[in-house]
Tab-separated table of C-alpha atoms in Angstrom:
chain	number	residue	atom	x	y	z
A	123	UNK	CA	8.397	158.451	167.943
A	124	UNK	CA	7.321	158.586	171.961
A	125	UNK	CA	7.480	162.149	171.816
A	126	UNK	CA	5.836	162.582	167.967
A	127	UNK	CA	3.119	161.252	170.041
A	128	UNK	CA	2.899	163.807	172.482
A	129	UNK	CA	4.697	161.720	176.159
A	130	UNK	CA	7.367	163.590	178.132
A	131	UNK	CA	10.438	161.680	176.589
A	132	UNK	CA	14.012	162.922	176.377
A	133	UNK	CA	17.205	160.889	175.733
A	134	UNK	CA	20.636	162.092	176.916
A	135	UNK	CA	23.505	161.097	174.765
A	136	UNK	CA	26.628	162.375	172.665
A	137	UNK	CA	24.896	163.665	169.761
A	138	UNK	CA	22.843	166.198	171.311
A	139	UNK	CA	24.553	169.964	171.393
A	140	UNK	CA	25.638	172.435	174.277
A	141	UNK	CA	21.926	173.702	174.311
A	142	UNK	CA	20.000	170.522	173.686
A	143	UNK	CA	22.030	168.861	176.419
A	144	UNK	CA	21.748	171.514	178.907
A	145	UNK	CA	17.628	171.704	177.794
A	146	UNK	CA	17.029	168.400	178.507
A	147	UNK	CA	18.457	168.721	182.227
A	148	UNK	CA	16.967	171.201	182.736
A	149	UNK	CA	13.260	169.051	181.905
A	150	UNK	CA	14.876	165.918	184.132
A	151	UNK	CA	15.286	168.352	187.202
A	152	UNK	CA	12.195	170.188	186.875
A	153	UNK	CA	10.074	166.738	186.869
A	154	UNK	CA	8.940	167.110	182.972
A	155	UNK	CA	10.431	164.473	181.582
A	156	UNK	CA	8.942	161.097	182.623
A	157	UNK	CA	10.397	158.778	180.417
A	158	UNK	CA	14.508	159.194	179.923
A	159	UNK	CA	16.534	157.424	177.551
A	160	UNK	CA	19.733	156.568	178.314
A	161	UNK	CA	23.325	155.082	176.582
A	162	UNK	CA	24.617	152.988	179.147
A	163	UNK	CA	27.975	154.949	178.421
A	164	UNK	CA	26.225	157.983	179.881
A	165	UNK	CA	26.468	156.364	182.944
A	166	UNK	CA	30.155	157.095	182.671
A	167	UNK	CA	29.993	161.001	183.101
A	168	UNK	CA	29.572	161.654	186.996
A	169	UNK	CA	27.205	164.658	185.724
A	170	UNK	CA	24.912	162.548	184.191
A	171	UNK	CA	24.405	159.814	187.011
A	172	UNK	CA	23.913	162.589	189.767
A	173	UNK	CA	21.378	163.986	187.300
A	174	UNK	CA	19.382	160.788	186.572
A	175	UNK	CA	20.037	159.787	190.885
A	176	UNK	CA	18.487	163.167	191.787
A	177	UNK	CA	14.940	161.863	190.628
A	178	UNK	CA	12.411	159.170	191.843
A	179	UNK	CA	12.945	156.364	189.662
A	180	UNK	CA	9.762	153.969	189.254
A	181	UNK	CA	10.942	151.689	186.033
A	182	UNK	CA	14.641	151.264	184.929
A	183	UNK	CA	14.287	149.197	182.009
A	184	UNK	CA	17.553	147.664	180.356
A	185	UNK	CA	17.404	146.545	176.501
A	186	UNK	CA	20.100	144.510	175.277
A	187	UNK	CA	20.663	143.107	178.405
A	188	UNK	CA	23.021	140.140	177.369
A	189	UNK	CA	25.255	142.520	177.062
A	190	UNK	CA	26.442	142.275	180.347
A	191	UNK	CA	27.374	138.515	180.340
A	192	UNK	CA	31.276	137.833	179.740
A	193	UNK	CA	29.643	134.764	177.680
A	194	UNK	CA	26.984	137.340	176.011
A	195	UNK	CA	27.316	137.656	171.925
A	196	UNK	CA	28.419	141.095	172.616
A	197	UNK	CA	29.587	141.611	176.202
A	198	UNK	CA	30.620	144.975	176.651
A	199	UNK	CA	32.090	146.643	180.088
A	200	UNK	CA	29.751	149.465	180.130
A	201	UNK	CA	26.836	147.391	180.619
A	202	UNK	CA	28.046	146.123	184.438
A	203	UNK	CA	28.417	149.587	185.445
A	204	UNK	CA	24.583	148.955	184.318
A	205	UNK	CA	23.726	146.789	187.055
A	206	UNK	CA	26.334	148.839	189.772
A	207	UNK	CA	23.875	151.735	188.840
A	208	UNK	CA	20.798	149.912	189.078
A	209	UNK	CA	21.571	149.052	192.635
A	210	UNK	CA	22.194	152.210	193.396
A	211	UNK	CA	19.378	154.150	191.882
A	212	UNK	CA	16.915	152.257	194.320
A	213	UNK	CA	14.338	151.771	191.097
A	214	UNK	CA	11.286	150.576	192.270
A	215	UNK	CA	11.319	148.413	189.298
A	216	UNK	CA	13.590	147.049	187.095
A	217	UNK	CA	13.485	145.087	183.933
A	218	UNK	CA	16.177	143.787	181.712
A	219	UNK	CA	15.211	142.411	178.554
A	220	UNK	CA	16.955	140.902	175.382
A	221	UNK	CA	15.846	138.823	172.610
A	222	UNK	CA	19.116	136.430	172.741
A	223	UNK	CA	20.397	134.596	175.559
A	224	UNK	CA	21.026	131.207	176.652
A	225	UNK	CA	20.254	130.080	179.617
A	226	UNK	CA	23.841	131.070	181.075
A	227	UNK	CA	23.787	134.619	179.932
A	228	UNK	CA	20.022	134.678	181.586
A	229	UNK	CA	22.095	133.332	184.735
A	230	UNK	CA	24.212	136.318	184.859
A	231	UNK	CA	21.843	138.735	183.955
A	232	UNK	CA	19.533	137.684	187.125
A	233	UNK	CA	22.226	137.559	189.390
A	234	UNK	CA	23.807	141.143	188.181
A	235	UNK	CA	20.014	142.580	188.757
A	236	UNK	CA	19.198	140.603	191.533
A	237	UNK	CA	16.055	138.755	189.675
A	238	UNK	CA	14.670	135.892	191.155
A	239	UNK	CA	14.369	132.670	188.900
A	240	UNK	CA	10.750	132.745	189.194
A	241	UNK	CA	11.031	136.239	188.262
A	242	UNK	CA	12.584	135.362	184.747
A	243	UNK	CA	10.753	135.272	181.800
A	244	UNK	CA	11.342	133.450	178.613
A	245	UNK	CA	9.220	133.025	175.343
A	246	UNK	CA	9.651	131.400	172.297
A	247	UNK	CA	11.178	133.418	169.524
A	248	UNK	CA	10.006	130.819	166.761
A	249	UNK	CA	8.686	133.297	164.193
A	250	UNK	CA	6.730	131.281	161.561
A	251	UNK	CA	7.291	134.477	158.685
A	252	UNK	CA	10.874	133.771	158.390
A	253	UNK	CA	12.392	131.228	155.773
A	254	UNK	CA	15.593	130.153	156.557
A	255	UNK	CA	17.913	129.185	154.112
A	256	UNK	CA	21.698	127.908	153.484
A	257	UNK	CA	23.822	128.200	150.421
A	258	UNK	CA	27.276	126.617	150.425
A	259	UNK	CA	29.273	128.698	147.978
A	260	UNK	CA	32.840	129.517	146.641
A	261	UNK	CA	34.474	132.348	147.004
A	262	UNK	CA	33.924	132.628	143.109
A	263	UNK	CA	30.421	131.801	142.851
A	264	UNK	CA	29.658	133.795	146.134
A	265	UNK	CA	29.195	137.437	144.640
A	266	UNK	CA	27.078	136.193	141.879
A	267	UNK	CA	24.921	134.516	144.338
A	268	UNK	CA	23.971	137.801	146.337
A	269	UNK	CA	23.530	139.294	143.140
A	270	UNK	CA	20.882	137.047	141.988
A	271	UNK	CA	19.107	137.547	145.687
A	272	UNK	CA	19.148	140.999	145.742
A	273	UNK	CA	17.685	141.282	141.941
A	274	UNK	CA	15.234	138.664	143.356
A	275	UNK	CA	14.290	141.271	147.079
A	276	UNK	CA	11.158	142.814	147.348
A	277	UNK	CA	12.211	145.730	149.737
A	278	UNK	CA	14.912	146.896	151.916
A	279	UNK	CA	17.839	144.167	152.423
A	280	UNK	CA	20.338	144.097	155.435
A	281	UNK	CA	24.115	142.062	153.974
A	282	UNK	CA	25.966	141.400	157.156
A	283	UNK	CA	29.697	140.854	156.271
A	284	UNK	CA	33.028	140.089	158.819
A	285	UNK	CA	35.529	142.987	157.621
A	286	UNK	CA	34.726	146.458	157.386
A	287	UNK	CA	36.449	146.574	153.695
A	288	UNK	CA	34.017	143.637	152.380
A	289	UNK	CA	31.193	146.147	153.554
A	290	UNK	CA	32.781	148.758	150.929
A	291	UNK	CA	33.454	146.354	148.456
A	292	UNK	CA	30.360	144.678	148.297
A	293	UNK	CA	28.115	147.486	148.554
A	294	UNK	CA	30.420	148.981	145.107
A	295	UNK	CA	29.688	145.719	143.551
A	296	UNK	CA	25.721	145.767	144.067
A	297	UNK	CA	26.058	149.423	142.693
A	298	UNK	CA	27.790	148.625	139.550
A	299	UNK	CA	26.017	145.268	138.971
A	300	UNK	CA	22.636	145.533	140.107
A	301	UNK	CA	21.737	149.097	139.448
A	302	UNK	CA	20.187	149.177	142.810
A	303	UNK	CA	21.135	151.651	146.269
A	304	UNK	CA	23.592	149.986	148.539
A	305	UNK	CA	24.901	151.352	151.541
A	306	UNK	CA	28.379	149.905	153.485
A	307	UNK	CA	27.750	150.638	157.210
A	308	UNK	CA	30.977	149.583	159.645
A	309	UNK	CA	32.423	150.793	162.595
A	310	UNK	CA	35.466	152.644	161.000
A	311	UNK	CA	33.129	155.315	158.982
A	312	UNK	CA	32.952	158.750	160.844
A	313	UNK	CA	29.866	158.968	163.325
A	314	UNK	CA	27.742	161.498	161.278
A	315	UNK	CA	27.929	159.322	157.893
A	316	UNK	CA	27.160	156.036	159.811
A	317	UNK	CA	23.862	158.210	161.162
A	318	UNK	CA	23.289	159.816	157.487
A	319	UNK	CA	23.751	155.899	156.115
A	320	UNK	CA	21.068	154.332	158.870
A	321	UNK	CA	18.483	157.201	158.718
A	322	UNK	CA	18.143	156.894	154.951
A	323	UNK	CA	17.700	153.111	155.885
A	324	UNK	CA	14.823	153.961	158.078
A	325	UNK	CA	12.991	156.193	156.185
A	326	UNK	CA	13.485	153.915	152.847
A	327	UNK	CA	10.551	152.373	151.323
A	328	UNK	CA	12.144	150.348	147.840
A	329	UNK	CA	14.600	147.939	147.682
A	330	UNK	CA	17.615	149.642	149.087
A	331	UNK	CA	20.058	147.366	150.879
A	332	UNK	CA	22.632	148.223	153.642
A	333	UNK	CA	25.776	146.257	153.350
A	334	UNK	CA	27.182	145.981	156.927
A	335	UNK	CA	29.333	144.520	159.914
A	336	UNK	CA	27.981	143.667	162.961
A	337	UNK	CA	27.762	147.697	164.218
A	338	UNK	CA	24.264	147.843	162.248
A	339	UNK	CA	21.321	146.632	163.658
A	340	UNK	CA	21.153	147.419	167.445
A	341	UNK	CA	18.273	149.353	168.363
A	342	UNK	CA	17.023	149.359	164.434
A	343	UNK	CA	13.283	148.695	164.655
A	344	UNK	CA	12.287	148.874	160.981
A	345	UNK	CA	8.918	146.424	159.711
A	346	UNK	CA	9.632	146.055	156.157
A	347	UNK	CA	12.720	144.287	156.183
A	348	UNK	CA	12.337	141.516	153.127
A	349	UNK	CA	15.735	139.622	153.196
A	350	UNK	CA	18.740	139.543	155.628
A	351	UNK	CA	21.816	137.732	154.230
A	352	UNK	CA	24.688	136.793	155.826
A	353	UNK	CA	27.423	137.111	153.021
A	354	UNK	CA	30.084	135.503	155.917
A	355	UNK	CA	29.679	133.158	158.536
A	356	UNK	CA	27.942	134.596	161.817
A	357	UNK	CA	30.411	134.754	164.501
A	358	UNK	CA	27.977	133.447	167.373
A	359	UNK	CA	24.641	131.499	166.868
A	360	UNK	CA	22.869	134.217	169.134
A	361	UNK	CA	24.412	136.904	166.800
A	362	UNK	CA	23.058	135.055	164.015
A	363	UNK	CA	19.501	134.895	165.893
A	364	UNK	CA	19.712	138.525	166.613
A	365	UNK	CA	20.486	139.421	163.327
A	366	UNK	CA	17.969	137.248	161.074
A	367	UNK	CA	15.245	139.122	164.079
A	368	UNK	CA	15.361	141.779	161.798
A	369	UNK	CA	13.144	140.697	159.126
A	370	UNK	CA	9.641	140.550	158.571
A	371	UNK	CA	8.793	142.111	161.988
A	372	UNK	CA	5.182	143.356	159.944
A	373	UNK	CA	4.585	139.355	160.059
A	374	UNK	CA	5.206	139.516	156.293
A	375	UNK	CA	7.314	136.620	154.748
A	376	UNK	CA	10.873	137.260	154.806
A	377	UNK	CA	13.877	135.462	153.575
A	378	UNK	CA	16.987	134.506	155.525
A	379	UNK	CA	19.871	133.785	153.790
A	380	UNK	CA	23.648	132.382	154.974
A	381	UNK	CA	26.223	131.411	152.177
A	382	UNK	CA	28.584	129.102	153.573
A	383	UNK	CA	32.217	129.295	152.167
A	384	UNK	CA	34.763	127.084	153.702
A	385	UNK	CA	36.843	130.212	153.209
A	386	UNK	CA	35.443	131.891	156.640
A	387	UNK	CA	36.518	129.452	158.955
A	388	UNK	CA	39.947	130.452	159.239
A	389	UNK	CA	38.512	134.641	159.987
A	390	UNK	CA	36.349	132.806	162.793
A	391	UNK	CA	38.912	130.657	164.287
A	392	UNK	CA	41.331	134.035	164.403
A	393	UNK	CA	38.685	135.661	166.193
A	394	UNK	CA	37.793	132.963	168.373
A	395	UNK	CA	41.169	133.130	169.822
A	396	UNK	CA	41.929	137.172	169.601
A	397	UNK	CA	38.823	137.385	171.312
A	398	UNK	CA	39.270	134.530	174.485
A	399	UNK	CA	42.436	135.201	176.598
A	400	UNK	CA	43.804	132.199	177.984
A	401	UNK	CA	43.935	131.598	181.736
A	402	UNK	CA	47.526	131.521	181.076
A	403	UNK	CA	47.273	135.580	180.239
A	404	UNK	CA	44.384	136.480	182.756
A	405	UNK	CA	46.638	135.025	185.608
A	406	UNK	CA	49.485	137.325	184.421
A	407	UNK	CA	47.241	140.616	184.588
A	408	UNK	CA	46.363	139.703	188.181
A	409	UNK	CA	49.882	138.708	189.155
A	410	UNK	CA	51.032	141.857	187.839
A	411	UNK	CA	48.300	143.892	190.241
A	412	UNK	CA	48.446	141.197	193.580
A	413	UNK	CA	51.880	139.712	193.590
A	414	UNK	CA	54.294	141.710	191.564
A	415	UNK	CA	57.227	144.465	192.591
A	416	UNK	CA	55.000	147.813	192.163
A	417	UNK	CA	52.076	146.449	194.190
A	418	UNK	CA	54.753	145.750	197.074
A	419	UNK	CA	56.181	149.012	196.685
A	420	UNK	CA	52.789	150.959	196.964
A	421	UNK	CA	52.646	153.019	200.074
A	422	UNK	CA	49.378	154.045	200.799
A	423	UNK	CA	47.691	156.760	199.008
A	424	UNK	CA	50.461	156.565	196.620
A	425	UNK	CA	50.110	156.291	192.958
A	426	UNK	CA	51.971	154.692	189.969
A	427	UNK	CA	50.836	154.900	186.507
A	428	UNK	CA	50.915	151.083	184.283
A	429	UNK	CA	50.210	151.749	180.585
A	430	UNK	CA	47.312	149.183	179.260
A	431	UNK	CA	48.227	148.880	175.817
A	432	UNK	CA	51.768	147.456	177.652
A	433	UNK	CA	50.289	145.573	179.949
A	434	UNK	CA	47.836	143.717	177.072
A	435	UNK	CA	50.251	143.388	175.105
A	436	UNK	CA	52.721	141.414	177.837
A	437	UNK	CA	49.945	139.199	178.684
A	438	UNK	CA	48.825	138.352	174.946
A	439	UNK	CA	45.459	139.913	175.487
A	440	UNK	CA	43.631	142.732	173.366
A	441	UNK	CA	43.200	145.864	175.152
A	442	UNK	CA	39.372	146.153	175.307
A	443	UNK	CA	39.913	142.391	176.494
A	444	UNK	CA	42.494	143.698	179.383
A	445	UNK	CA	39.217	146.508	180.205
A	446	UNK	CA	36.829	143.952	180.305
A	447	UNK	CA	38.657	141.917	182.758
A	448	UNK	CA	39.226	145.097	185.246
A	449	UNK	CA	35.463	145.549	184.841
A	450	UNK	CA	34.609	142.551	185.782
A	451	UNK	CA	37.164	142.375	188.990
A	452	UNK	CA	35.989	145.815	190.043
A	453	UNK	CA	32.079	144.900	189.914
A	454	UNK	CA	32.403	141.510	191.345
A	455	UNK	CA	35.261	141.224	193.570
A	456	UNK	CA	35.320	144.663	194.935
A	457	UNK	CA	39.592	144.172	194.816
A	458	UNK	CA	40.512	146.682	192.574
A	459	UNK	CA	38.136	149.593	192.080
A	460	UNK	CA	37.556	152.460	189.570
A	461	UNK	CA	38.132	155.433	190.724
A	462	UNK	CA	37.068	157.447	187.367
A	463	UNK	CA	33.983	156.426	185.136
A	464	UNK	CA	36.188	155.926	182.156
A	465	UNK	CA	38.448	152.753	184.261
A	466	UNK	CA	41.130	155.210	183.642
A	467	UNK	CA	41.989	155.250	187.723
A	468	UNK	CA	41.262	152.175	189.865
A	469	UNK	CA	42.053	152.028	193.815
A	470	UNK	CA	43.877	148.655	194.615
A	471	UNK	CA	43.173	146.790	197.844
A	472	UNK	CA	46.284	145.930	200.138
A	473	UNK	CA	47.519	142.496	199.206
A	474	UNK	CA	46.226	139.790	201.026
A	475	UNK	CA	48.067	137.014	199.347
A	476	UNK	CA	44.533	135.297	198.130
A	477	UNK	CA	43.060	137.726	195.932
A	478	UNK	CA	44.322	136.459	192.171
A	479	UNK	CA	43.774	132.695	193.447
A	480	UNK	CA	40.231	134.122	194.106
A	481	UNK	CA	39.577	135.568	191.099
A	482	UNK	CA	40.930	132.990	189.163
A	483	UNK	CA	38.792	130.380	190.706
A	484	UNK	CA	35.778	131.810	188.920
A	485	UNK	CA	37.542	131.953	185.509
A	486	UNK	CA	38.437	128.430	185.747
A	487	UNK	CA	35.157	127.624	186.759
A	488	UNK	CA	34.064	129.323	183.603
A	489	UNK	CA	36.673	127.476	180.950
A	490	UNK	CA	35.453	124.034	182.328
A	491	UNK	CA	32.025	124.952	181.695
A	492	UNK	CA	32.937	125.845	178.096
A	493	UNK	CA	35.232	123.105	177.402
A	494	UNK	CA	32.736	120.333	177.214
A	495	UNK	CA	30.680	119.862	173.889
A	496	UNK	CA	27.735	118.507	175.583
A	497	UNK	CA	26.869	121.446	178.017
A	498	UNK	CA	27.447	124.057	175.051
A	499	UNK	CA	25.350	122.108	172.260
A	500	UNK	CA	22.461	121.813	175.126
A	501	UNK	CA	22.941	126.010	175.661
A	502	UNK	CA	22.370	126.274	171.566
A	503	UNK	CA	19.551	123.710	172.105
A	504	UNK	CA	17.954	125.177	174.570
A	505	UNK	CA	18.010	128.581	172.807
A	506	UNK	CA	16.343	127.454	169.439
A	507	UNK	CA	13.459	125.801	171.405
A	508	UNK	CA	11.853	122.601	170.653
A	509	UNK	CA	9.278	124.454	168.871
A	510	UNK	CA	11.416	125.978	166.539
A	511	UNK	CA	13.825	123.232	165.693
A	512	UNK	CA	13.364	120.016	163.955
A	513	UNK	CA	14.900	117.187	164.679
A	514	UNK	CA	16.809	116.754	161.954
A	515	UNK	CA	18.143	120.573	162.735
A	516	UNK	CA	19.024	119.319	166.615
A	517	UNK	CA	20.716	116.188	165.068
A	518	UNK	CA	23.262	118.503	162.614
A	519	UNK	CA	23.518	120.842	165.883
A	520	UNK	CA	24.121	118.091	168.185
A	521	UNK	CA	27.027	116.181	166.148
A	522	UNK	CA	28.799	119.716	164.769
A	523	UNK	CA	28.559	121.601	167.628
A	524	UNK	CA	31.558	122.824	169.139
A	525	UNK	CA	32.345	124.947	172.202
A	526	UNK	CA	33.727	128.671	172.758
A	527	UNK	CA	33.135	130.947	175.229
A	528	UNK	CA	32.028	133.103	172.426
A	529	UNK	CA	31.216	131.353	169.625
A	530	UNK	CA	29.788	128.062	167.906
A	531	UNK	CA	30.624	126.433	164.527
A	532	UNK	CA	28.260	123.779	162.672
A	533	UNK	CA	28.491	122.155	159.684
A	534	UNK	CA	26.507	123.946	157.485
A	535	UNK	CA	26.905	121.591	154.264
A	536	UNK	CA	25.966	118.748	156.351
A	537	UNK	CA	23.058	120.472	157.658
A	538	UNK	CA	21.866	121.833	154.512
A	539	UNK	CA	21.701	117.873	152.709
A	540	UNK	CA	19.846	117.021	155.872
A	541	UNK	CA	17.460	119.422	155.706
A	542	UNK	CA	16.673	119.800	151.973
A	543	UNK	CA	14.457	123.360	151.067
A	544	UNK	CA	15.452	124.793	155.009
């Protein structure tokens, strides 16, 4: 759109070809391009850094930046290489912004960035267009329900389901009951028919609805949005806020819509737990590195390859889980460092006998300050706002809240009788 409107704007990432790629280098060296978008995983290919290090930055600007808090909605690894590049680029400005974080993720994100408190900024996101609404269902009555709402839309809809096959199914049964166009969008569906899905999104101006996981919606900026529905349960209240910020963003009234069906909680609890290794497994991973057999046998300079998927799977952890944790021990404790973009390589640090016990100080740190209901329900508190949360809303929060590192459940039939027409 930048460049429809004739700025000096390039972006640099996977889906451009041979040519484009080695066009818009060419721009970036010569000084033409003045504003450069960026994928954080771009920061990944050495070529691509030098490139982006060989110019005068004045702004590095970071969207989505709760991304790079381990208690972030959707903490991934490639955002702290984020901040390691930020440091190193010697911007003479940066900015990270994100429209979803508590006041811990806005913790980490000012101390990965180096932002001073008074330096943070945070506004209400209270946005009086929306109506919000809950609908406890059955798993029979559930399907019926969304078809009723999407009969009832009065533009583009956005269904956020939990599984990648309730995207397909559901978007077959608006098709065959509705008469209407619905897309499924997930994570599993090759790259160019997820872009072919999401571009006739964009560009749509009737009541076509996109069925989808949590892989839509980042970076999709489109005004007309009438109704968002969440078909499951949210996994995270500040997923849920992210993805209900979809709507109405022309200031038109837009609906909101979560069924709840006792039927999710089980999905959420399994992901809860999938997703949150225990101290128990993180403690393992580090013994392995700092106190087991091949680190003592390591001359140096020498090299021994340890398979991930074996090592997750030994320590009851997922393997992005098992990446997330070397990220996180290479960016802020400097013992084991990666030695390729990809984490494929990391350098390890002669034993010193204190460097797990180290490490694992700040994870326990983090567990206690999860464990307590009171200090998560005031996070969730503090990120509706007083302004956009009645009492009566606090007072469900308050007495259903429950604590995760990742997620938060409430009792959405008691809240609804509390808050009749919400």
């Amino acid at each position: 759109a930048m460049s429809r409107l004739g700025h000096p704007v390039d972006a640099l990432n996977s889906a451009l070809s041979p040519d484009e790629k080695r066009e818009v280098k060419r721009r970036v060296r010569s000084g033409e391009t003045k504003i450069l978008y960026v994928a954080p995983e771009q920061l990944n290919n050495e070529a691509s850094r030098e490139l982006i290090l060989s110019r005068e930055i004045g702004l590095l600007a970071v969207d989505e930046a709760h991304c790079i808090s381990e208690w972030g909605h959707s903490f991934r690894a490639d955002y702290l290489k984020v901040a390691e590049f930020a440091k190193q680029s010697g911007a003479a400005r940066v900015i990270a912004l994100t429209a979803t974080a508590t006041m811990e993720v806005e913790a980490d994100i000012a101390e990965a960035f180096a932002i001073q408190p008074e330096d943070c900024v945070r506004t209400d996101f209270y946005r009086p267009n929306l109506v919000l609404g809950c609908t406890p269902v059955t798993l029979a009555e559930r399907d019926a329900t969304l078809q009723r709402l999407m009969l009832d839309a009065s533009g583009p809809s956005i269904v956020y389901v939990t599984q990648q096959k309730t995207a397909e199914q559901v978007a077959d049964f608006l098709c065959r009951t509705t008469g209407l166009r619905a897309l499924a969008y997930h994570a599993g569906q090759p790259t160019e028919h997820r872009e072919a899905v999401q571009d006739e999104f964009i560009a749509s101006e009737d009541n076509v609805i996109i069925v989808a996981t949590i892989a839509f919606g980042m970076g999709i900026d489109k005004p007309n949005i009438r109704r968002v529905v969440h078909y499951n349960l949210p996994r995270s209240l500040e997923g849920y806020a992210q993805e209900i910020g979809r709507a109405g963003r022309d200031g038109k009234t837009s609906w909101c819509d979560t069924f709840f069906c006792a039927d999710d909680i089980p999905l959420l609890e399994s992901f809860a737990r999938r997703e949150t290794p225990s101290l128990k497994s993180v403690e393992g991973v580090l013994q392995h590195f700092f106190h087991g057999e091949e680190e003592m046998q390591l001359a140096p300079g020498s090299t021994r390859r340890v398979s991930n998927r074996t090592l997750a799977k030994n320590n009851d952890m997922k393997s992005n889980t098992l990446q997330m944790l070397m990220a996180f021990v290479d960016i802020y404790h400097r013992h084991i460092r990666a030695t390729t973009p990809m984490y494929g390589t990391y350098k390890l640090q002669p034993n010193d006998g204190g460097r797990a016990k180290e490490v694992l100080g700040r994870f326990r740190v983090g567990w206690r300050a999860v464990s307590g209901r009171p200090q998560r329900t005031h996070e969730v508190l503090e990120m509706l706002s007083a302004s956009s949360a009645s009492e009566a809303v606090k007072s469900a929060l308050s007495s259903h809240c429950s604590a995760g590192p990742k997620w938060a459940t409430m009792d959405m039939e008691a809240a609804a009788r509390e808050n009749p027409g919400v």
